PDB file of C-alpha atoms in Angstrom:
ATOM      1  CA  MET W 152      75.109 -28.733 -20.377  1.00  0.00           C
ATOM      2  CA  THR W 153      74.595 -25.604 -22.191  1.00  0.00           C
ATOM      3  CA  THR W 154      71.915 -22.620 -20.927  1.00  0.00           C
ATOM      4  CA  GLU W 155      69.685 -23.355 -24.172  1.00  0.00           C
ATOM      5  CA  GLN W 156      69.505 -27.110 -23.112  1.00  0.00           C
ATOM      6  CA  ARG W 157      69.126 -26.378 -19.414  1.00  0.00           C
ATOM      7  CA  LEU W 158      66.185 -23.854 -20.413  1.00  0.00           C
ATOM      8  CA  GLU W 159      64.924 -27.672 -22.963  1.00  0.00           C
ATOM      9  CA  ARG W 160      65.351 -29.385 -19.519  1.00  0.00           C
ATOM     10  CA  ILE W 161      63.612 -26.948 -17.227  1.00  0.00           C
ATOM     11  CA  GLU W 162      60.461 -26.718 -19.591  1.00  0.00           C
ATOM     12  CA  ARG W 163      60.572 -30.500 -20.087  1.00  0.00           C
ATOM     13  CA  ILE W 164      59.938 -30.661 -16.481  1.00  0.00           C
ATOM     14  CA  ALA W 165      57.766 -27.825 -16.751  1.00  0.00           C
ATOM     15  CA  LYS W 166      55.451 -29.536 -18.850  1.00  0.00           C
ATOM     16  CA  LEU W 167      55.566 -32.813 -16.578  1.00  0.00           C
ATOM     17  CA  PHE W 168      54.242 -30.783 -13.916  1.00  0.00           C
ATOM     18  CA  VAL W 169      51.984 -29.235 -15.578  1.00  0.00           C
ATOM     19  CA  SER W 170      50.526 -32.956 -17.384  1.00  0.00           C
ATOM     20  CA  ALA W 171      50.550 -34.520 -13.577  1.00  0.00           C
ATOM     21  CA  GLY W 172      48.497 -31.536 -12.695  1.00  0.00           C
ATOM     22  CA  LEU W 173      45.707 -31.133 -15.251  1.00  0.00           C
ATOM     23  CA  ARG W 174      46.007 -35.540 -14.546  1.00  0.00           C
ATOM     24  CA  GLU W 175      45.489 -35.168 -11.037  1.00  0.00           C
ATOM     25  CA  ARG W 176      43.037 -32.352 -10.951  1.00  0.00           C
ATOM     26  CA  ARG W 177      41.036 -34.685 -13.561  1.00  0.00           C
ATOM     27  CA  ASN W 178      41.090 -37.800 -10.825  1.00  0.00           C
ATOM     28  CA  ARG W 179      40.330 -35.504  -8.320  1.00  0.00           C
ATOM     29  CA  GLN W 180      37.149 -34.615 -10.241  1.00  0.00           C
ATOM     30  CA  ALA W 181      36.165 -38.333 -11.256  1.00  0.00           C
ATOM     31  CA  LEU W 182      36.856 -38.964  -7.426  1.00  0.00           C
ATOM     32  CA  ASP W 183      34.462 -36.090  -6.201  1.00  0.00           C
ATOM     33  CA  GLU W 184      31.634 -37.031  -8.022  1.00  0.00           C
ATOM     34  CA  LYS W 185      32.035 -40.159  -7.239  1.00  0.00           C
ATOM     35  CA  ILE W 186      32.092 -39.419  -3.540  1.00  0.00           C
ATOM     36  CA  ASN W 187      28.603 -37.039  -4.740  1.00  0.00           C
ATOM     37  CA  ILE W 188      27.407 -40.147  -5.985  1.00  0.00           C
ATOM     38  CA  ILE W 189      27.405 -42.244  -2.833  1.00  0.00           C
ATOM     39  CA  VAL W 190      26.616 -39.736  -0.942  1.00  0.00           C
ATOM     40  CA  ASN W 191      23.564 -39.306  -2.514  1.00  0.00           C
ATOM     41  CA  TYR W 192      22.621 -43.218  -2.693  1.00  0.00           C
ATOM     42  CA  GLN W 193      23.109 -42.625   1.094  1.00  0.00           C
ATOM     43  CA  ILE W 194      20.784 -40.258   1.323  1.00  0.00           C
ATOM     44  CA  LEU W 195      18.306 -42.205  -0.384  1.00  0.00           C
ATOM     45  CA  ASN W 196      18.690 -45.219   1.156  1.00  0.00           C
ATOM     46  CA  GLU W 197      18.589 -42.833   4.862  1.00  0.00           C
ATOM     47  CA  GLU W 198      15.172 -41.719   3.589  1.00  0.00           C
ATOM     48  CA  ARG W 199      14.031 -45.753   2.612  1.00  0.00           C
ATOM     49  CA  PHE W 200      14.972 -46.718   5.915  1.00  0.00           C
ATOM     50  CA  ALA W 201      12.783 -43.654   7.410  1.00  0.00           C
ATOM     51  CA  LYS W 202       9.529 -44.931   5.786  1.00  0.00           C
ATOM     52  CA  ASN W 203      10.167 -48.552   6.354  1.00  0.00           C
ATOM     53  CA  GLU W 204      10.895 -47.852  10.096  1.00  0.00           C
ATOM     54  CA  GLU W 205       7.039 -45.817   9.469  1.00  0.00           C
ATOM     55  CA  ARG W 206       5.669 -49.195   7.749  1.00  0.00           C
ATOM     56  CA  PHE W 207       6.891 -51.252  10.568  1.00  0.00           C
ATOM     57  CA  ALA W 208       5.363 -48.774  13.063  1.00  0.00           C
ATOM     58  CA  LYS W 209       2.366 -48.655  11.581  1.00  0.00           C
ATOM     59  CA  ASN W 210       2.023 -52.578  10.936  1.00  0.00           C
ATOM     60  CA  GLU W 211       3.059 -52.991  14.661  1.00  0.00           C
ATOM     61  CA  GLU W 212       0.181 -50.789  15.245  1.00  0.00           C
ATOM     62  CA  ARG W 213      -2.171 -53.031  12.947  1.00  0.00           C
ATOM     63  CA  PHE W 214      -0.797 -56.474  14.619  1.00  0.00           C
ATOM     64  CA  ALA W 215      -1.643 -55.060  18.065  1.00  0.00           C
ATOM     65  CA  GLU W 216      -5.180 -53.949  16.600  1.00  0.00           C
ATOM     66  CA  ASN W 217      -5.329 -57.335  15.120  1.00  0.00           C
ATOM     67  CA  GLU W 218      -4.438 -59.055  18.877  1.00  0.00           C
ATOM     68  CA  GLU W 219      -6.815 -57.316  20.508  1.00  0.00           C
ATOM     69  CA  ARG W 220      -9.507 -58.287  17.423  1.00  0.00           C
ATOM     70  CA  PHE W 221      -8.428 -61.973  18.275  1.00  0.00           C
ATOM     71  CA  ALA W 222      -9.203 -61.411  21.760  1.00  0.00           C
ATOM     72  CA  LYS W 223     -12.432 -60.468  21.257  1.00  0.00           C
ATOM     73  CA  LEU W 224     -13.671 -62.479  18.880  1.00  0.00           C
ATOM     74  CA  THR W 225     -12.059 -65.792  21.108  1.00  0.00           C
ATOM     75  CA  GLU W 226     -13.931 -64.204  23.690  1.00  0.00           C
ATOM     76  CA  THR W 227     -17.370 -64.581  22.032  1.00  0.00           C
ATOM     77  CA  VAL W 228     -16.358 -67.620  20.347  1.00  0.00           C
ATOM     78  CA  ASN W 229     -16.167 -69.316  24.197  1.00  0.00           C
ATOM     79  CA  GLN W 230     -19.664 -67.234  25.320  1.00  0.00           C
ATOM     80  CA  LEU W 231     -21.398 -68.673  22.105  1.00  0.00           C
ATOM     81  CA  ALA W 232     -19.819 -72.266  23.228  1.00  0.00           C
ATOM     82  CA  GLU W 233     -21.083 -71.859  27.052  1.00  0.00           C
ATOM     83  CA  ALA W 234     -24.153 -70.822  25.285  1.00  0.00           C
ATOM     84  CA  GLN W 235     -24.553 -73.482  23.137  1.00  0.00           C
ATOM     85  CA  THR W 236     -23.545 -76.293  25.953  1.00  0.00           C
ATOM     86  CA  GLY W 237     -26.480 -74.199  28.182  1.00  0.00           C
ATOM     87  CA  THR W 238     -29.023 -74.456  24.803  1.00  0.00           C
ATOM     88  CA  ASP W 239     -28.013 -78.296  24.532  1.00  0.00           C
ATOM     89  CA  ARG W 240     -28.510 -79.367  28.199  1.00  0.00           C
ATOM     90  CA  ARG W 241     -31.906 -77.638  27.955  1.00  0.00           C
ATOM     91  CA  LEU W 242     -32.842 -79.344  24.583  1.00  0.00           C
ATOM     92  CA  ASN W 243     -31.543 -82.556  25.862  1.00  0.00           C
ATOM     93  CA  SER W 244     -34.139 -82.040  29.455  1.00  0.00           C
ATOM     94  CA  LEU W 245     -36.537 -81.006  26.931  1.00  0.00           C
ATOM     95  CA  ILE W 246     -36.653 -84.029  25.035  1.00  0.00           C
ATOM     96  CA  GLU W 247     -36.023 -86.406  27.878  1.00  0.00           C
ATOM     97  CA  LEU W 248     -39.641 -85.035  29.038  1.00  0.00           C
ATOM     98  CA  ILE W 249     -41.094 -85.410  25.714  1.00  0.00           C
ATOM     99  CA  GLU W 250     -39.621 -89.046  26.037  1.00  0.00           C
ATOM    100  CA  ARG W 251     -40.689 -89.491  29.698  1.00  0.00           C
ATOM    101  CA  ASP W 252     -44.183 -87.985  28.687  1.00  0.00           C
ATOM    102  CA  ARG W 253     -44.679 -90.155  25.621  1.00  0.00           C
ATOM    103  CA  ASN W 254     -43.804 -92.850  27.587  1.00  0.00           C
ATOM    104  CA  GLY W 255     -45.796 -92.398  30.579  1.00  0.00           C
ATOM    105  CA  LYS W 256     -49.332 -92.051  28.357  1.00  0.00           C
ATOM    106  CA  SER W 257     -48.777 -94.769  25.939  1.00  0.00           C
ATOM    107  CA  HIS W 258     -48.397 -96.977  29.881  1.00  0.00           C
TER     108      HIS W 258
END
């Protein structure tokens, strides 16, 4: 091989190295961009999860408050039912007295 052929061969090899280096740089840049996109989406997801956790906590508080309200409402309904039972007994007693009074007067 002549010196000129050797130089041409070294130039071809150098061009291949440069091409491979440029290709690798482009691949790394594209990969970096994809990684940045993934990282940004992960950050957004973490923010969304944090907001959801806040919402869940608020909902748990609301559920607890509603359970208290339902317990109070149930207690009130039970008291009203007891009062209604007492009223029914008194009304029945009054009706019986009126009927006895009528029956007593007509005899």
